Structures are given as structure tokens and as C-alpha cells.
């Protein structure tokens, strides 16, 4: 289409592309952090400015977008938005509460496990969106404070999300950019995640769980819940679970089947929409499909699209290569120092700022370090450090991850308020514990 | 990446891809399943069967088209809230003293102009409700006005790069600019529109009557009350003007339409949101994105991948050779065949899959006609046939079905056969005019 | 014709500080579906009525996700009543709907009817200059006035 696309672009007014692109990047990130304007708008504007200033042309900008990530996110969001309607999440939560005889400490434990498992398979925000309302109902019937359980769920969702390729956006971007498979993520991250989850469960039990108590009468009430009534559509339930099963199987077998995660997720989404709409008339279908697409988190999707373009602008201008060289020089080209620096820096930074722009910038930067550490293979410890730091760091403050803010928002509406400092006093030390465990793990296994 | 992929079970990629294409199109035409689902499933099959890998599939998607459509949809979703379309329609009706024949004429002109600048479906979505209100006040039958609006929207949409999806597809694939579309298609679209104005006046306009009392009711309407948000109005008009200026200047600015439309959309969202609180913004932006016609967008995405599959398997190259053999490599015969075939086909099936398939097919003919430059008459013939052909039946274009759906809810039935009896001959007139134009100008 | 012509200019109102229990008894006494909430100076603050009370009767988790089904909850009449009793002394402004953009006395009649149709509710009318409540339009009395002439 554009033969000239591979040649260097001439920036407006002959300015230095390195400075212009860095300026756009910094302004975009500053605007995202200030939260004055919606992040999707900011990142799209940043991308637009990169193109208007001539740092990129449209074709280069589009090539900078990681469509595997976009397809994977969109596909999973569609699958979840169809699945959630059938009530399976409520079913599982109530069933697990009844398994422990509605004993509050047991419920806290079970809900953490349920949240962690769902978060590993689905998006964290979706998981908490589904688990928090039913948690509030259960707590209200038991007449216990929901706050401890909600905090434990925040941790479980961020920890669970760390375990798999699809659990948390940083992992999706890392997997997509490096070609690391679903199985690679499971083999390398799941073991340490299980350890961290067990430690966290224990901490919350000592801190809160053992002190929670509910009267026999209130526990009776929860035991009388009929979880089967939570299922609103049995046919849809079977269809969704079957599709999710095949999608996960697809992720596991991706390499053998020569398929990429984006294709697997989008195909799963198409098949599920097909099953859910079969037998309906044209108008109902069009209404339902439109509604399903509307439920995709477009703000997140466009945020990613814009961000990828902004990052590809600075990358193209050579800024990231230069930064990578500085970083390597600062750590003296030592792998252990670099891995641990990345782990701790991303944990602390992710606790205070959005981890997605951070990870999106770090990826090309780390890739530029490949020559120092003996090619792409040598970078593996760095990828796992980045993922652990970025995902687990989100637990540190209320604004560290979108799931935290979602829980706080839902709880607020139902009358339980979350305070920034109160939360941080408990959460930040626990987060540091998880990073200490990760350091030991990375050290022992890779360095 | 560029190596040929191997289809599963060692099947012949040519036949397999052809089969997937035909099944996909057959289900789209049958309308038994939502078109977005079917296109995405078809795309998934192409990849699963090994005809494409994900990277090739992504490369097959024309993101310029996707960005242009999405950007314009976002701009319209925000603009429509401020009531400017109602304002213009009422203003126009009052400017002809609410005389029914004049109202018919004015509404056709407005529809054509808006359709040239915006999506046809959006235009009729905005113009039909206010048309029904005006007709109700004048106590005249809305049917003639609505039919005239269908024609105006399809003819107006033909005039520009952004007016109708087939043009967007053609422009994006060939790199033909906004101005080239304007210079080559707007003149003939203008002539056809004038002819239609005359025809509709003769068959309906001159016979329509409204009492002085009913006309004075329309004259008493206050179009200023239709504007719900004057600040938003100024912002959206400003952005729309900038975007269109951007399209016109695209070439000297080295920008592509997709970038312009998406940047315009981002700026308008910024202006619309920056004074609000974070939570309100997030709700607002979510709602705006929700108003994008995602079904259309994903239909395009799936279709691009399906077409990339058959293209990659070499089917379209083969078909292009067959077509050339049939027309003897004669440019005139090929142009006229494309014009008429696309008009007739577009009247009965969705024109988007047709155009999406024709584009690579025509590109494959380049060697026979002396390179990409020689293909231009073919592109204009394809655009004219596909856009104008949509007028032929009620299912020929999405705008037609949208008008029919809205009218039905407003108690006016537009039936398939009565509409076709009138519309098909009228459509043929426009194709005859186009034939004359193409012959005179390019052959 | 404007909103003025179908408006009740002396509607029963809840004054800021009134409790949920006050609201329930006034709604029953006046036979209304909702009531405007005003401050001591007559400035309009929001609407409180059947819709808000129903939400208070449901488990709080409902407020976190209003699409959630509750078929699995086996609450008795007593449980639901207890939930309402718990909030009976809370002030209404905590739960009222303050988002609705009120009508003005000059809103055209057709537009008034349209908003009533979309909201399926009785609506407050507020003077745009002083922000004071000047009346309400109810579905029942508007229909009464419209049908009286036919």
C-alpha cells in the first residue's frame, strides 16, 4: 500500500524525533496518571499526535498494535459477558459457602480460592464484578462485616491472575510480545503463585478470619440458600462451560495446533455467540449481539490500542533502545541484578501507577537487552520478574489495579467504604511479602 | 510468514477456501444468523483449517476502513445527541413555508447532503423520526417522503469516499483520495439526484396537499428548542468541519482517512468529557463506545479475513483471469459488466461482501489493463453499481431496511413488492445515467 | 400549552431530614408513587419513592449489581421487614434519586408527556432561576385533564 513506510519518517518542523516522541509519551503518561481525562481518550489522542507529528505513519502505527492481545482480550470479554448471564458464578460462590457449613472463616477461605481460580481463567475485573455482589449478599445474611472478605478477594484476584497467560493484562501483553505459551506461563508462574496464595490465605486467617463469627441462626439462613435457583439458563450454562473448556484446551494445545491465543479466544467467542443465538429470530439476534458487543470493555481495548501506538512511536524513534543501554550499564550487565531490579521496581511502581502502560513500555525495552544476555532465551528470567512484579505489585494500594478500584466502587454502593490509607497500611506489607517470596523463587529457579 | 500454509488433512487450499467463502456468504444471504457471528466464524474456520495463520489474517484486515468507520460512528454518536439534525430538518421545512411538495424536496436534499458526509444508516436514523413528526403535523402520507429519502441517502452516499461503506472499502484498498472520489463521483451523483428530485415531484410531490391550518402548525415549530446542548453543538460542528477539511487535505498532510476520523473522534470525546468527574467520564465514554455499530465492524473484520483466505489460496486471481477471458480483456466490456452486475447483485444481496471480494479480484486484473492506473474506470464502475444498486429493492441496502423498520414502528408499512415495482426501474435509470457518464468520461 | 397547565402547584413534599418512615407514611397517606425532596428554603434536591424503597427492601449486594438475580435467597417476610426497619430512621436524602434533570414550568406539553412516558413516573417541576420546586406533574392528573376534554 505504502512503499515509503519503511523509511525513516520526517518529523514536523524538522524536530528531533527522539525528543518529540519522548515528550508525547511523557505527556500521555502524565495525563493518564492525573486521571483528569478518561484513559481511552488520552491514549488515542497520544497516538493521534504521534501520527500527526510525523513520528509514525498510519501503517506503522497499526503495525505497532499487538492485535493478538486485542483479539485475546476482546474474545475473552465476549465469552464472559455471555457466560455471566447464566448465574454460574453465584452458583459456585453459594455452593462453596455451604461446603464449609457457612462458617465465616471457612467462607473467607473458600471465596479466596474461588476468586483466585476464576481470576486465573478470566479477567480480574470481571471476576470481582461477579464475586463481590454475591459476597455482599452472603455477608449480609451472616451479619458479618464484608470488609475483610472483600480485601482478601482483591488479593486473591490479583494473585490468581498472575498464574496464567490470560489471567492479567500484563501477562497477556508479555505472552503476546514474546511468544511464550500458555503452558510456559503455567509451568513458570503457577508454582510460586500457589505458594503466595497459601501464605496470603494464612495471613488473612490470622488477621481476620479466626475472629469472624456468625450466630447459628444466621448460618442456617445461608445454608437454606438454594444455589440451583441461581442458575437462570441451563442451556446457556452448558454451552458456555463447553466453550470455555475448549478455549482453555486450545490455549494449552496452541503450539501443536499452530494457533495463537487471539484466534482461539475470538473463535471461542464467535462459536459461543452462534450457540447462544441459534434459533432466535433475526431481530432478537441483532439486539442480543449488539448488547454483547456493548458489554466489551471498549475503554480498556482502545486504551491498549492507543498505548501500543504511543509506545511504538518512542520505540521507532530509538528512545527505548537508548534507555535499555542505560539500564544495562547501570546494572553492569548482570542478569541477577537486572532481574531483581525489574521485579522490585515493577512491584513498587505498579502499586502506585497503572501497570499496563508500564509493562507496555518495558517490553520493547527488555527486548532491546537481548544482545547483553545472550539472545531472547536469556531474557526469560526478566520476563517472569516483570510479570510477577507488575501483577502482584497491584495489591499494594487501592489504585494499584483496576480490580481493587472495582471492588471499592461496588462496596461503596452497598454501604461499605474503602479508605486509601487504611487499605494501604495492611496491603502494602502483605504485597511486599509476596514480592519477597517471588525474589526467592526467581533467585532459586533462574539465577 | 510468506510461505504457503498447509491446509488440514492435505486438502486443496483452493477448494477448501472456496467452500468456506461460499458457505459463509450463503448463510449471510439467508439471514438465519447474525452477520457478525457468521463472518467471525468463517474467519475462525479459515485460520483453524490452516489456510491462514493469525498474522496473515490480521494483515488481511483493512484497518484504515475499520478506523474510518469506527471514528465516524463515534463522532456521530456524540453529535446526534445535540439535536442538530432535527434543527436542520425543521428549518428546511419552514423555509418552504411548510408546503408539502417543498418539504419533500428539501428533505431529499438534506438527506443526500448528510449521507454524503455521514453513514447512510445514521442519516436515515436521524432524519426519519423528524420526518414522521412533520408529516404527522401536516397530515400527509409519510410513505412518499420516506421512499424519496431512501433514494436520496443511497445517491448522496455515492458521492464521497466516506458516504457509503463500498466507497470506504474501495478508497482504502486503492489509496484513491477523498478528492478523487469527489471529482469523479460527485458530478454524476449530483445529476442522478436532480433527476430523482424531478421524478419524485412528478409522481408524488405535485399531488400532495396540506391545509393552511396544518401548515401553520409546522410554521409554529420552534427549531431552536430542538437543540438540546448548544455547547456540544458547537464542539461537534467544529470537529466535523476539521475532519472533513482533513479528508480534503489528506494528501498534502500525508495523513490517511482512518487517522483523521479516529483523531477527530478522540478530540470530540475529549471536548465532550473533560469537565466531568472521572466516574461520569467513564460511564459516558463507555456509552459512546457502546453506540458504535459493533455488528458492522466485526462483520467487516471477519469478512476481510475470509476474503484474505481465498485471495491467499489464489482463487481470486483465477477468477480474475476467467473474467478477463470472458470479456476478451476489453476495458469497455469489463467496465460495463462490472457496473451492471454489481448494480443487479447489490439490489438483491448485501453489497459489502460483494465489494470486499471484488476489490482483490479487480486488483488482479491490473496487468491486463496496464497497471493500477488503468483500473480507475473499473473502480468507479464498481462504486456506482454497488452504491446505486442498493436502491433496487427493500433489502438492497441497510438504509432501506432501517427506514422500513422505523416506518413500521411509526405505523407506516413499506412492503417488499410495491417498493420494488417502483424502485427497481428508478434504480435502472440511475445505472443508465452512470453508464453514459462512465462511457463519456473514461472509455 | 406547557408543563404549567398540567402541573399540581402545591404537591406534598419531603423536607430534607425527613426519615424513610416519614416518607412511607406520606406516600401512603397521599397515595403517590414518589415525592420530591426539598431543603428548608424550598430548593429541589431529588425524588424519593417506591423505587428507592424497593431497593432498600432487598439485600445490599443488590446495590453492587442490579442485574443480579436473587432467586436463591430464601428470606422470609420478617427478614425483608427487618431490612426496612433498619433504615426507617435514616434521612431520605441518603437514598433519593438526585440525578434526574427536572422539568421547568415552560417545558412544552408534548415534551412533558414524553418524559413522563420514558420515566414512567411522576415528575418534579423546578424554576430554573431559583432552583425552587414549583410543583409536580403526575401521570394520573395529566391523563385526567387530557381526557376530560374528549
PDB file of N, CA and C in Angstrom, chain A residues 303-357:
ATOM      1  N   UNK A 303      -7.800   1.912  25.062  1.00  0.00           N
ATOM      2  CA  UNK A 303      -6.641   2.315  25.848  1.00  0.00           C
ATOM      3  C   UNK A 303      -5.406   1.546  25.359  1.00  0.00           C
ATOM      4  N   UNK A 304      -5.566   0.233  25.188  1.00  0.00           N
ATOM      5  CA  UNK A 304      -4.461  -0.590  24.690  1.00  0.00           C
ATOM      6  C   UNK A 304      -4.045  -0.164  23.289  1.00  0.00           C
ATOM      7  N   UNK A 305      -5.016   0.016  22.415  1.00  0.00           N
ATOM      8  CA  UNK A 305      -4.694   0.362  21.028  1.00  0.00           C
ATOM      9  C   UNK A 305      -3.851   1.635  20.991  1.00  0.00           C
ATOM     10  N   UNK A 306      -4.335   2.673  21.694  1.00  0.00           N
ATOM     11  CA  UNK A 306      -3.611   3.938  21.690  1.00  0.00           C
ATOM     12  C   UNK A 306      -2.217   3.789  22.293  1.00  0.00           C
ATOM     13  N   UNK A 307      -2.154   3.050  23.410  1.00  0.00           N
ATOM     14  CA  UNK A 307      -0.891   2.868  24.114  1.00  0.00           C
ATOM     15  C   UNK A 307       0.142   2.157  23.254  1.00  0.00           C
ATOM     16  N   UNK A 308      -0.288   1.105  22.575  1.00  0.00           N
ATOM     17  CA  UNK A 308       0.626   0.380  21.696  1.00  0.00           C
ATOM     18  C   UNK A 308       1.221   1.323  20.657  1.00  0.00           C
ATOM     19  N   UNK A 309       0.390   2.225  20.137  1.00  0.00           N
ATOM     20  CA  UNK A 309       0.872   3.141  19.104  1.00  0.00           C
ATOM     21  C   UNK A 309       1.867   4.134  19.692  1.00  0.00           C
ATOM     22  N   UNK A 310       1.533   4.675  20.880  1.00  0.00           N
ATOM     23  CA  UNK A 310       2.436   5.632  21.518  1.00  0.00           C
ATOM     24  C   UNK A 310       3.786   4.963  21.776  1.00  0.00           C
ATOM     25  N   UNK A 311       3.740   3.744  22.324  1.00  0.00           N
ATOM     26  CA  UNK A 311       4.993   3.049  22.620  1.00  0.00           C
ATOM     27  C   UNK A 311       5.755   2.752  21.334  1.00  0.00           C
ATOM     28  N   UNK A 312       5.016   2.383  20.264  1.00  0.00           N
ATOM     29  CA  UNK A 312       5.747   2.092  19.035  1.00  0.00           C
ATOM     30  C   UNK A 312       6.362   3.364  18.463  1.00  0.00           C
ATOM     31  N   UNK A 313       5.778   4.527  18.775  1.00  0.00           N
ATOM     32  CA  UNK A 313       6.388   5.792  18.368  1.00  0.00           C
ATOM     33  C   UNK A 313       7.754   5.996  19.014  1.00  0.00           C
ATOM     34  N   UNK A 314       7.835   5.864  20.348  1.00  0.00           N
ATOM     35  CA  UNK A 314       9.129   6.064  21.019  1.00  0.00           C
ATOM     36  C   UNK A 314      10.105   4.959  20.639  1.00  0.00           C
ATOM     37  N   UNK A 315       9.564   3.763  20.481  1.00  0.00           N
ATOM     38  CA  UNK A 315      10.409   2.633  20.086  1.00  0.00           C
ATOM     39  C   UNK A 315      11.043   2.922  18.728  1.00  0.00           C
ATOM     40  N   UNK A 316      10.205   3.372  17.802  1.00  0.00           N
ATOM     41  CA  UNK A 316      10.684   3.657  16.453  1.00  0.00           C
ATOM     42  C   UNK A 316      11.735   4.765  16.453  1.00  0.00           C
ATOM     43  N   UNK A 317      11.539   5.739  17.344  1.00  0.00           N
ATOM     44  CA  UNK A 317      12.474   6.860  17.387  1.00  0.00           C
ATOM     45  C   UNK A 317      13.792   6.479  18.069  1.00  0.00           C
ATOM     46  N   UNK A 318      13.854   5.264  18.648  1.00  0.00           N
ATOM     47  CA  UNK A 318      15.104   4.800  19.239  1.00  0.00           C
ATOM     48  C   UNK A 318      15.268   5.101  20.714  1.00  0.00           C
ATOM     49  N   UNK A 319      14.224   5.667  21.329  1.00  0.00           N
ATOM     50  CA  UNK A 319      14.341   6.045  22.738  1.00  0.00           C
ATOM     51  C   UNK A 319      14.520   4.813  23.617  1.00  0.00           C
ATOM     52  N   UNK A 320      13.734   3.754  23.327  1.00  0.00           N
ATOM     53  CA  UNK A 320      13.765   2.592  24.215  1.00  0.00           C
ATOM     54  C   UNK A 320      15.094   1.848  24.133  1.00  0.00           C
ATOM     55  N   UNK A 321      15.652   1.863  22.943  1.00  0.00           N
ATOM     56  CA  UNK A 321      16.950   1.199  22.775  1.00  0.00           C
ATOM     57  C   UNK A 321      17.989   1.906  23.639  1.00  0.00           C
ATOM     58  N   UNK A 322      17.927   3.235  23.629  1.00  0.00           N
ATOM     59  CA  UNK A 322      18.870   4.018  24.404  1.00  0.00           C
ATOM     60  C   UNK A 322      18.687   3.762  25.900  1.00  0.00           C
ATOM     61  N   UNK A 323      17.405   3.759  26.335  1.00  0.00           N
ATOM     62  CA  UNK A 323      17.120   3.515  27.751  1.00  0.00           C
ATOM     63  C   UNK A 323      17.606   2.132  28.167  1.00  0.00           C
ATOM     64  N   UNK A 324      17.402   1.148  27.273  1.00  0.00           N
ATOM     65  CA  UNK A 324      17.833  -0.210  27.585  1.00  0.00           C
ATOM     66  C   UNK A 324      19.335  -0.229  27.824  1.00  0.00           C
ATOM     67  N   UNK A 325      20.074   0.498  26.979  1.00  0.00           N
ATOM     68  CA  UNK A 325      21.527   0.534  27.149  1.00  0.00           C
ATOM     69  C   UNK A 325      21.929   1.174  28.481  1.00  0.00           C
ATOM     70  N   UNK A 326      21.212   2.251  28.849  1.00  0.00           N
ATOM     71  CA  UNK A 326      21.477   2.880  30.146  1.00  0.00           C
ATOM     72  C   UNK A 326      21.245   1.902  31.278  1.00  0.00           C
ATOM     73  N   UNK A 327      20.102   1.190  31.188  1.00  0.00           N
ATOM     74  CA  UNK A 327      19.732   0.274  32.254  1.00  0.00           C
ATOM     75  C   UNK A 327      20.766  -0.831  32.402  1.00  0.00           C
ATOM     76  N   UNK A 328      21.190  -1.378  31.240  1.00  0.00           N
ATOM     77  CA  UNK A 328      22.181  -2.437  31.265  1.00  0.00           C
ATOM     78  C   UNK A 328      23.477  -1.906  31.880  1.00  0.00           C
ATOM     79  N   UNK A 329      23.829  -0.677  31.517  1.00  0.00           N
ATOM     80  CA  UNK A 329      25.043  -0.079  32.069  1.00  0.00           C
ATOM     81  C   UNK A 329      24.910   0.080  33.582  1.00  0.00           C
ATOM     82  N   UNK A 330      23.718   0.500  34.040  1.00  0.00           N
ATOM     83  CA  UNK A 330      23.507   0.732  35.469  1.00  0.00           C
ATOM     84  C   UNK A 330      23.614  -0.555  36.270  1.00  0.00           C
ATOM     85  N   UNK A 331      23.132  -1.671  35.704  1.00  0.00           N
ATOM     86  CA  UNK A 331      23.200  -2.940  36.426  1.00  0.00           C
ATOM     87  C   UNK A 331      24.477  -3.696  36.091  1.00  0.00           C
ATOM     88  N   UNK A 332      25.354  -3.075  35.309  1.00  0.00           N
ATOM     89  CA  UNK A 332      26.610  -3.711  34.945  1.00  0.00           C
ATOM     90  C   UNK A 332      26.426  -4.956  34.104  1.00  0.00           C
ATOM     91  N   UNK A 333      25.253  -5.072  33.440  1.00  0.00           N
ATOM     92  CA  UNK A 333      25.006  -6.214  32.565  1.00  0.00           C
ATOM     93  C   UNK A 333      24.891  -7.519  33.323  1.00  0.00           C
ATOM     94  N   UNK A 334      24.618  -7.429  34.640  1.00  0.00           N
ATOM     95  CA  UNK A 334      24.499  -8.642  35.439  1.00  0.00           C
ATOM     96  C   UNK A 334      23.044  -9.104  35.455  1.00  0.00           C
ATOM     97  N   UNK A 335      22.801 -10.357  35.062  1.00  0.00           N
ATOM     98  CA  UNK A 335      21.426 -10.846  34.924  1.00  0.00           C
ATOM     99  C   UNK A 335      20.686 -10.825  36.260  1.00  0.00           C
ATOM    100  N   UNK A 336      21.341 -11.316  37.321  1.00  0.00           N
ATOM    101  CA  UNK A 336      20.673 -11.386  38.625  1.00  0.00           C
ATOM    102  C   UNK A 336      20.255  -9.999  39.091  1.00  0.00           C
ATOM    103  N   UNK A 337      21.183  -9.045  38.996  1.00  0.00           N
ATOM    104  CA  UNK A 337      20.852  -7.684  39.424  1.00  0.00           C
ATOM    105  C   UNK A 337      19.704  -7.121  38.595  1.00  0.00           C
ATOM    106  N   UNK A 338      19.770  -7.336  37.272  1.00  0.00           N
ATOM    107  CA  UNK A 338      18.725  -6.808  36.399  1.00  0.00           C
ATOM    108  C   UNK A 338      17.376  -7.424  36.738  1.00  0.00           C
ATOM    109  N   UNK A 339      17.322  -8.752  36.896  1.00  0.00           N
ATOM    110  CA  UNK A 339      16.049  -9.419  37.177  1.00  0.00           C
ATOM    111  C   UNK A 339      15.449  -8.901  38.481  1.00  0.00           C
ATOM    112  N   UNK A 340      16.273  -8.796  39.507  1.00  0.00           N
ATOM    113  CA  UNK A 340      15.724  -8.372  40.801  1.00  0.00           C
ATOM    114  C   UNK A 340      15.354  -6.894  40.789  1.00  0.00           C
ATOM    115  N   UNK A 341      16.129  -6.101  40.059  1.00  0.00           N
ATOM    116  CA  UNK A 341      15.761  -4.682  39.916  1.00  0.00           C
ATOM    117  C   UNK A 341      14.407  -4.563  39.227  1.00  0.00           C
ATOM    118  N   UNK A 342      14.218  -5.347  38.155  1.00  0.00           N
ATOM    119  CA  UNK A 342      12.935  -5.284  37.436  1.00  0.00           C
ATOM    120  C   UNK A 342      11.798  -5.731  38.345  1.00  0.00           C
ATOM    121  N   UNK A 343      12.016  -6.822  39.081  1.00  0.00           N
ATOM    122  CA  UNK A 343      10.965  -7.341  39.961  1.00  0.00           C
ATOM    123  C   UNK A 343      10.522  -6.294  40.970  1.00  0.00           C
ATOM    124  N   UNK A 344      11.474  -5.712  41.686  1.00  0.00           N
ATOM    125  CA  UNK A 344      11.108  -4.765  42.740  1.00  0.00           C
ATOM    126  C   UNK A 344      10.621  -3.440  42.177  1.00  0.00           C
ATOM    127  N   UNK A 345      11.283  -2.957  41.129  1.00  0.00           N
ATOM    128  CA  UNK A 345      10.851  -1.669  40.563  1.00  0.00           C
ATOM    129  C   UNK A 345       9.439  -1.801  40.021  1.00  0.00           C
ATOM    130  N   UNK A 346       9.122  -2.924  39.329  1.00  0.00           N
ATOM    131  CA  UNK A 346       7.773  -3.007  38.776  1.00  0.00           C
ATOM    132  C   UNK A 346       6.755  -3.210  39.881  1.00  0.00           C
ATOM    133  N   UNK A 347       7.121  -3.887  40.972  1.00  0.00           N
ATOM    134  CA  UNK A 347       6.166  -4.048  42.073  1.00  0.00           C
ATOM    135  C   UNK A 347       5.819  -2.693  42.690  1.00  0.00           C
ATOM    136  N   UNK A 348       6.843  -1.908  43.018  1.00  0.00           N
ATOM    137  CA  UNK A 348       6.594  -0.616  43.668  1.00  0.00           C
ATOM    138  C   UNK A 348       5.834   0.321  42.722  1.00  0.00           C
ATOM    139  N   UNK A 349       6.311   0.380  41.447  1.00  0.00           N
ATOM    140  CA  UNK A 349       5.648   1.271  40.504  1.00  0.00           C
ATOM    141  C   UNK A 349       4.209   0.841  40.248  1.00  0.00           C
ATOM    142  N   UNK A 350       3.975  -0.481  40.121  1.00  0.00           N
ATOM    143  CA  UNK A 350       2.621  -0.947  39.833  1.00  0.00           C
ATOM    144  C   UNK A 350       1.672  -0.675  40.981  1.00  0.00           C
ATOM    145  N   UNK A 351       2.224  -0.547  42.181  1.00  0.00           N
ATOM    146  CA  UNK A 351       1.356  -0.244  43.311  1.00  0.00           C
ATOM    147  C   UNK A 351       0.844   1.184  43.246  1.00  0.00           C
ATOM    148  N   UNK A 352       1.611   2.062  42.599  1.00  0.00           N
ATOM    149  CA  UNK A 352       1.159   3.456  42.584  1.00  0.00           C
ATOM    150  C   UNK A 352       0.639   3.923  41.231  1.00  0.00           C
ATOM    151  N   UNK A 353       1.086   3.300  40.147  1.00  0.00           N
ATOM    152  CA  UNK A 353       0.521   3.707  38.852  1.00  0.00           C
ATOM    153  C   UNK A 353      -0.059   2.492  38.134  1.00  0.00           C
ATOM    154  N   UNK A 354      -0.797   2.768  37.077  1.00  0.00           N
ATOM    155  CA  UNK A 354      -1.397   1.724  36.263  1.00  0.00           C
ATOM    156  C   UNK A 354      -0.280   0.838  35.697  1.00  0.00           C
ATOM    157  N   UNK A 355      -0.384  -0.490  35.871  1.00  0.00           N
ATOM    158  CA  UNK A 355       0.714  -1.335  35.417  1.00  0.00           C
ATOM    159  C   UNK A 355       0.738  -1.557  33.902  1.00  0.00           C
ATOM    160  N   UNK A 356      -0.351  -1.282  33.207  1.00  0.00           N
ATOM    161  CA  UNK A 356      -0.392  -1.587  31.772  1.00  0.00           C
ATOM    162  C   UNK A 356       0.556  -0.706  30.955  1.00  0.00           C
ATOM    163  N   UNK A 357       0.495   0.642  31.119  1.00  0.00           N
ATOM    164  CA  UNK A 357       1.454   1.452  30.353  1.00  0.00           C
ATOM    165  C   UNK A 357       2.891   1.095  30.714  1.00  0.00           C
TER     166      UNK A 357
END
